[in-house]
mmCIF file of C-alpha atoms in Angstrom:
data_model
loop_
_atom_site.group_PDB
_atom_site.id
_atom_site.type_symbol
_atom_site.label_atom_id
_atom_site.label_comp_id
_atom_site.label_asym_id
_atom_site.label_seq_id
_atom_site.Cartn_x
_atom_site.Cartn_y
_atom_site.Cartn_z
ATOM 1 C CA LEU A 291 -0.080 -0.253 0.138
ATOM 2 C CA PRO A 292 1.448 2.983 -0.355
ATOM 3 C CA THR A 293 2.042 5.472 2.132
ATOM 4 C CA PRO A 294 -0.690 8.344 2.500
ATOM 5 C CA ALA A 295 0.139 11.759 2.358
ATOM 6 C CA GLY A 296 1.991 13.713 5.234
ATOM 7 C CA VAL A 297 3.068 10.626 6.482
ATOM 8 C CA PRO A 298 6.804 11.060 7.464
ATOM 9 C CA ALA A 299 9.564 8.838 5.263
ATOM 10 C CA ILE A 300 9.817 5.519 6.762
ATOM 11 C CA PRO A 301 13.249 4.442 7.650
ATOM 12 C CA THR A 302 15.106 1.619 6.448
ATOM 13 C CA GLN A 303 16.922 0.936 9.751
ATOM 14 C CA PRO A 304 16.024 1.855 12.805
ATOM 15 C CA SER A 305 17.540 0.999 16.219
ATOM 16 C CA VAL A 306 15.598 -1.351 18.582
ATOM 17 C CA GLN A 307 15.092 -3.405 20.882
ATOM 18 C CA SER A 308 14.909 -6.800 20.146
ATOM 19 C CA GLY A 309 10.785 -8.755 20.783
ATOM 20 C CA ASN A 310 8.893 -5.547 20.673
ATOM 21 C CA ARG A 311 8.154 -5.876 17.383
ATOM 22 C CA LEU A 312 4.267 -5.503 16.237
ATOM 23 C CA PRO A 313 2.184 -8.949 16.131
ATOM 24 C CA ASP A 314 -0.414 -9.388 13.982
ATOM 25 C CA PRO A 315 -3.831 -8.105 15.161
ATOM 26 C CA ASP A 316 -5.734 -10.817 17.127
ATOM 27 C CA ASP A 317 -8.995 -10.573 14.858
ATOM 28 C CA SER A 318 -10.674 -13.152 17.437
ATOM 29 C CA LEU A 319 -10.916 -10.478 19.940
ATOM 30 C CA VAL A 320 -12.576 -7.937 17.168
ATOM 31 C CA PRO A 321 -15.876 -8.236 18.028
ATOM 32 C CA GLN A 322 -15.676 -8.172 21.533
ATOM 33 C CA GLY A 323 -13.653 -4.581 21.270
ATOM 34 C CA ARG A 324 -15.927 -2.676 18.841
ATOM 35 C CA TYR A 325 -18.373 -3.922 21.725
ATOM 36 C CA VAL A 326 -15.998 -1.684 24.475
ATOM 37 C CA PHE A 327 -15.487 0.746 21.783
ATOM 38 C CA GLU A 328 -18.650 1.374 21.158
ATOM 39 C CA ARG A 329 -19.293 1.638 25.036
ATOM 40 C CA ASN A 330 -15.533 3.313 25.899
ATOM 41 C CA CYS A 331 -14.583 5.564 22.901
ATOM 42 C CA ALA A 332 -17.593 6.075 19.928
ATOM 43 C CA VAL A 333 -19.033 9.084 21.786
ATOM 44 C CA CYS A 334 -15.737 10.699 20.868
ATOM 45 C CA HIS A 335 -13.859 9.415 18.272
ATOM 46 C CA GLY A 336 -16.913 7.981 16.633
ATOM 47 C CA ARG A 337 -18.706 5.508 15.921
ATOM 48 C CA TRP A 338 -16.233 4.659 12.519
ATOM 49 C CA GLY A 339 -13.167 6.103 14.601
ATOM 50 C CA ASP A 340 -13.221 9.252 12.171
ATOM 51 C CA GLY A 341 -12.983 11.702 15.627
ATOM 52 C CA ARG A 342 -16.465 12.854 14.306
ATOM 53 C CA GLY A 343 -18.077 11.433 17.942
ATOM 54 C CA GLU A 344 -21.708 13.564 19.344
ATOM 55 C CA MET A 345 -19.207 14.777 22.432
ATOM 56 C CA ALA A 346 -16.415 15.456 19.478
ATOM 57 C CA VAL A 347 -18.483 18.681 18.888
ATOM 58 C CA GLY A 348 -16.563 22.216 20.453
ATOM 59 C CA MET A 349 -13.655 19.405 22.125
ATOM 60 C CA PHE A 350 -9.880 21.215 21.615
ATOM 61 C CA PRO A 351 -7.932 18.989 20.616
ATOM 62 C CA LYS A 352 -9.757 16.829 18.192
ATOM 63 C CA PRO A 353 -10.046 13.222 19.736
ATOM 64 C CA ARG A 354 -7.880 11.144 17.076
ATOM 65 C CA LYS A 355 -8.464 10.186 13.576
ATOM 66 C CA LEU A 356 -8.080 6.684 14.473
ATOM 67 C CA THR A 357 -8.956 6.009 10.654
ATOM 68 C CA SER A 358 -5.548 7.423 9.452
ATOM 69 C CA GLY A 359 -3.161 4.951 11.733
ATOM 70 C CA MET A 360 -1.619 8.222 12.972
ATOM 71 C CA PHE A 361 -0.627 8.246 16.579
ATOM 72 C CA LYS A 362 1.585 10.715 18.292
ATOM 73 C CA PHE A 363 2.704 8.945 21.363
ATOM 74 C CA ARG A 364 5.062 5.757 20.380
ATOM 75 C CA SER A 365 8.184 3.833 21.519
ATOM 76 C CA THR A 366 8.446 3.731 18.060
ATOM 77 C CA PRO A 367 11.166 6.026 15.109
ATOM 78 C CA SER A 368 9.004 8.779 13.269
ATOM 79 C CA GLY A 369 6.498 7.563 10.525
ATOM 80 C CA PHE A 370 5.855 3.985 12.264
ATOM 81 C CA LEU A 371 3.015 2.321 14.182
ATOM 82 C CA PRO A 372 2.784 2.224 17.827
ATOM 83 C CA THR A 373 3.057 -0.571 20.083
ATOM 84 C CA ASP A 374 0.368 -1.906 21.612
ATOM 85 C CA ALA A 375 2.441 -1.433 25.013
ATOM 86 C CA ASP A 376 2.553 1.649 23.200
ATOM 87 C CA LEU A 377 -1.813 1.872 22.864
ATOM 88 C CA ASP A 378 -1.873 0.162 26.195
ATOM 89 C CA ARG A 379 -0.328 2.989 27.858
ATOM 90 C CA THR A 380 -2.260 6.096 26.658
ATOM 91 C CA ILE A 381 -6.129 3.936 27.217
ATOM 92 C CA ARG A 382 -4.939 3.499 30.745
ATOM 93 C CA GLN A 383 -3.228 6.616 31.915
ATOM 94 C CA GLY A 384 -5.460 9.466 29.629
ATOM 95 C CA ILE A 385 -3.533 11.929 27.994
ATOM 96 C CA ALA A 386 -3.035 15.129 30.038
ATOM 97 C CA ASN A 387 -4.465 19.152 29.136
ATOM 98 C CA SER A 388 -7.270 17.027 26.639
ATOM 99 C CA SER A 389 -10.107 15.641 26.607
ATOM 100 C CA MET A 390 -9.412 11.793 26.827
ATOM 101 C CA PRO A 391 -9.418 9.831 30.309
ATOM 102 C CA THR A 392 -7.870 7.302 32.157
ATOM 103 C CA PHE A 393 -9.179 4.522 31.357
ATOM 104 C CA ALA A 394 -6.980 2.337 33.934
ATOM 105 C CA HIS A 395 -10.207 0.601 35.687
ATOM 106 C CA LEU A 396 -10.828 -1.502 31.805
ATOM 107 C CA PRO A 397 -9.723 -4.891 32.504
ATOM 108 C CA ALA A 398 -6.778 -6.150 30.663
ATOM 109 C CA ARG A 399 -8.902 -8.247 28.875
ATOM 110 C CA ASP A 400 -11.019 -4.918 27.038
ATOM 111 C CA VAL A 401 -7.713 -2.864 26.929
ATOM 112 C CA GLU A 402 -6.828 -5.905 24.855
ATOM 113 C CA ALA A 403 -9.480 -6.303 22.407
ATOM 114 C CA VAL A 404 -10.292 -3.053 21.922
ATOM 115 C CA ILE A 405 -6.567 -2.448 21.179
ATOM 116 C CA ALA A 406 -7.147 -5.860 18.582
ATOM 117 C CA TYR A 407 -10.162 -3.564 17.307
ATOM 118 C CA LEU A 408 -8.865 -0.124 16.396
ATOM 119 C CA LYS A 409 -6.903 -1.809 14.462
ATOM 120 C CA THR A 410 -9.569 -2.381 12.035
ATOM 121 C CA LEU A 411 -9.887 1.226 11.762
ATOM 122 C CA SER A 412 -6.874 1.948 9.025
ATOM 123 C CA SER A 413 -5.295 -0.298 6.081
ATOM 124 C CA ARG A 414 -1.307 1.032 8.042
ATOM 125 C CA TRP A 415 -2.458 -1.506 10.377
ATOM 126 C CA ARG A 416 -2.057 -5.087 7.422
ATOM 127 C CA ASN A 417 1.177 -2.709 5.959
ATOM 128 C CA LEU A 418 4.300 -4.751 7.572
ATOM 129 C CA ALA A 419 6.632 -2.195 6.279
ATOM 130 C CA HIS A 420 3.912 0.418 9.105
ATOM 131 C CA ARG A 421 5.573 -1.941 11.646
ATOM 132 C CA ALA A 422 8.538 -1.193 13.944
ATOM 133 C CA GLU A 423 10.256 -2.401 17.362
ATOM 134 C CA ALA A 424 9.983 -0.766 20.324
ATOM 135 C CA LEU A 425 13.122 1.723 20.428
ATOM 136 C CA SER A 426 15.773 2.072 23.379
ATOM 137 C CA PHE A 427 16.000 4.221 25.662
ATOM 138 C CA PRO A 428 18.401 4.720 28.252
ATOM 139 C CA SER A 429 17.656 5.686 31.957
ATOM 140 C CA GLU A 430 17.689 9.781 33.771
ATOM 141 C CA PRO A 431 21.666 10.546 34.358
ATOM 142 C CA ASP A 432 22.101 9.898 37.812
ATOM 143 C CA TRP A 433 23.074 14.547 37.822
ATOM 144 C CA LEU A 434 20.127 14.616 36.260
ATOM 145 C CA PHE A 435 18.512 15.296 39.511
ATOM 146 C CA ASP A 436 21.399 16.273 41.915
ATOM 147 C CA PRO A 437 20.621 20.675 40.889
ATOM 148 C CA ALA A 438 24.080 21.232 41.711
ATOM 149 C CA GLN A 439 25.902 18.915 38.898
ATOM 150 C CA ALA A 440 22.349 19.253 36.412
ATOM 151 C CA GLU A 441 23.434 23.648 36.239
ATOM 152 C CA PRO A 442 26.519 23.079 33.662
ATOM 153 C CA HIS A 443 24.008 20.370 31.571
ATOM 154 C CA ALA A 444 21.056 22.762 31.823
ATOM 155 C CA VAL A 445 23.493 25.664 30.563
ATOM 156 C CA ARG A 446 24.526 24.001 27.208
ATOM 157 C CA GLY A 447 20.596 22.864 26.628
ATOM 158 C CA ARG A 448 19.868 26.308 27.347
ATOM 159 C CA ALA A 449 21.800 26.909 24.033
ATOM 160 C CA LEU A 450 20.856 23.951 22.242
ATOM 161 C CA TYR A 451 16.748 25.133 23.170
ATOM 162 C CA ASN A 452 16.785 28.855 21.824
ATOM 163 C CA GLN A 453 18.918 26.922 18.944
ATOM 164 C CA ASN A 454 15.764 24.050 18.150
ATOM 165 C CA CYS A 455 12.502 24.891 20.485
ATOM 166 C CA GLN A 456 12.539 28.582 20.704
ATOM 167 C CA PRO A 457 11.032 29.294 17.557
ATOM 168 C CA CYS A 458 8.136 26.867 18.863
ATOM 169 C CA HIS A 459 7.799 26.820 22.669
ATOM 170 C CA GLY A 460 8.733 30.511 23.461
ATOM 171 C CA VAL A 461 11.900 31.874 25.293
ATOM 172 C CA GLY A 462 10.231 30.517 28.383
ATOM 173 C CA GLY A 463 8.860 27.054 27.349
ATOM 174 C CA GLU A 464 5.200 28.496 27.940
ATOM 175 C CA GLY A 465 4.287 27.360 24.037
ATOM 176 C CA LYS A 466 4.118 30.716 22.912
ATOM 177 C CA GLY A 467 6.680 31.545 20.021
ATOM 178 C CA PRO A 468 6.604 33.658 17.274
ATOM 179 C CA ALA A 469 5.734 29.866 14.920
ATOM 180 C CA ALA A 470 3.725 29.110 17.264
ATOM 181 C CA ALA A 471 -0.089 30.871 15.867
ATOM 182 C CA ALA A 472 0.635 29.538 12.583
ATOM 183 C CA LEU A 473 1.135 25.768 13.255
ATOM 184 C CA GLU A 474 -1.497 23.390 12.288
ATOM 185 C CA ASP A 475 -1.578 19.121 12.254
ATOM 186 C CA GLN A 476 -1.711 17.494 9.118
ATOM 187 C CA TRP A 477 -5.407 17.017 9.735
ATOM 188 C CA GLY A 478 -5.291 21.490 9.325
ATOM 189 C CA GLU A 479 -6.344 21.966 13.135
ATOM 190 C CA PRO A 480 -4.633 24.477 15.510
ATOM 191 C CA CYS A 481 -1.355 22.732 17.385
ATOM 192 C CA PRO A 482 0.165 24.970 19.807
ATOM 193 C CA PRO A 483 3.246 24.125 20.870
ATOM 194 C CA ALA A 484 2.872 22.179 24.813
ATOM 195 C CA ASP A 485 3.657 24.662 27.600
ATOM 196 C CA LEU A 486 6.587 22.963 28.801
ATOM 197 C CA ARG A 487 6.729 24.295 32.083
ATOM 198 C CA GLN A 488 3.875 22.080 33.361
ATOM 199 C CA PRO A 489 4.658 18.858 35.809
ATOM 200 C CA HIS A 490 2.782 17.240 33.199
ATOM 201 C CA LEU A 491 2.237 16.789 29.628
ATOM 202 C CA LYS A 492 0.340 14.890 27.299
ATOM 203 C CA SER A 493 3.017 12.562 26.448
ATOM 204 C CA GLY A 494 3.555 11.698 30.216
ATOM 205 C CA ALA A 495 4.586 13.330 34.101
ATOM 206 C CA GLU A 496 8.471 11.863 33.943
ATOM 207 C CA LEU A 497 10.968 13.833 32.479
ATOM 208 C CA ARG A 498 11.628 10.006 30.377
ATOM 209 C CA ASP A 499 8.535 11.190 28.963
ATOM 210 C CA VAL A 500 9.636 14.368 27.179
ATOM 211 C CA PHE A 501 13.062 12.155 26.299
ATOM 212 C CA ARG A 502 11.139 9.610 24.093
ATOM 213 C CA VAL A 503 9.232 13.037 21.798
ATOM 214 C CA LEU A 504 11.973 13.878 21.429
ATOM 215 C CA THR A 505 13.340 11.004 19.720
ATOM 216 C CA THR A 506 10.695 9.943 17.857
ATOM 217 C CA GLY A 507 8.709 13.444 17.258
ATOM 218 C CA LEU A 508 4.461 13.588 18.181
ATOM 219 C CA ASP A 509 3.463 11.827 14.075
ATOM 220 C CA GLY A 510 0.567 13.918 12.450
ATOM 221 C CA THR A 511 2.103 17.469 14.357
ATOM 222 C CA PRO A 512 5.466 20.028 13.567
ATOM 223 C CA MET A 513 6.774 17.984 16.281
ATOM 224 C CA PRO A 514 9.672 16.257 14.806
ATOM 225 C CA SER A 515 12.376 13.381 15.693
ATOM 226 C CA PHE A 516 15.361 14.862 17.109
ATOM 227 C CA ALA A 517 16.751 11.341 16.919
ATOM 228 C CA GLU A 518 19.278 12.351 14.061
ATOM 229 C CA ALA A 519 20.032 16.098 15.239
ATOM 230 C CA LEU A 520 20.900 15.700 18.454
ATOM 231 C CA SER A 521 22.408 13.248 20.584
ATOM 232 C CA ALA A 522 21.663 11.415 23.356
ATOM 233 C CA GLU A 523 23.618 14.370 25.363
ATOM 234 C CA ASP A 524 22.335 16.701 23.467
ATOM 235 C CA ARG A 525 18.750 15.452 24.276
ATOM 236 C CA TRP A 526 19.539 15.159 28.189
ATOM 237 C CA ASP A 527 20.826 18.183 28.360
ATOM 238 C CA LEU A 528 17.771 19.320 26.601
ATOM 239 C CA ILE A 529 15.908 18.110 29.454
ATOM 240 C CA ALA A 530 17.859 19.170 31.638
ATOM 241 C CA PHE A 531 16.968 22.881 30.873
ATOM 242 C CA ILE A 532 13.283 22.137 30.747
ATOM 243 C CA ALA A 533 13.483 20.890 34.199
ATOM 244 C CA ARG A 534 15.093 24.027 35.104
ATOM 245 C CA LEU A 535 11.873 25.809 33.766
ATOM 246 C CA ARG A 536 9.998 23.708 35.689
ATOM 247 C CA ALA A 537 11.656 24.504 38.974
ATOM 248 C CA ALA A 538 11.305 28.368 38.193
ATOM 249 C CA VAL A 539 7.694 27.760 37.950
ATOM 250 C CA ALA A 540 7.122 25.624 41.075
ATOM 251 C CA SER A 541 8.945 27.856 43.509
ATOM 252 C CA PRO A 542 8.696 31.460 41.729
#
């Protein structure tokens, strides 16, 4: 199948962690997954997963168009589908600063089934070229949690931030850079940059979640992957500066 318009080019040899390749959709779970979807998800995502549910009117950001097969929050390289674990995390944790709630109350079997069902909503799931294994992410460096050791990293991170992030996220990380107002997602909807000062971003509440997003990017949005542009050390230095922005807001 051809790659849909707006989908990033598929890397040929991503750095991956063995054993996390996307499994084939389990068709035996689809009927149960459809039932779970219609009871819990269709009101926002729409009966057919097109993002046009009854509650979608007036929502910002809009519910994900599951028919596009495009997902922001992944542990896979840019342009690839998420793993089942990625989808499970989003379903169970929800997405902060959005209308996507947590479904931690759902039994594991229901979550597994609804994941199988949503894979029927886009042909991308049947194309092996769009699958990849999860990347391997390092743990947070010990120095990140020691203010004295983190300071020189934050200074370097500020220079990286000014060069790579400030046009969209703004000088102070508030998400109001000079390019912010014109940013749109793949579907032409406004896509304002995140306020990086907030302790809980849509991708998660931990600094390692920020590292993951810097590595994978947010597909369907203007947020690119910095896996090639910045080394892992650069990304942690950048996160050290973001942590300093957060601390300044928490303790003015």
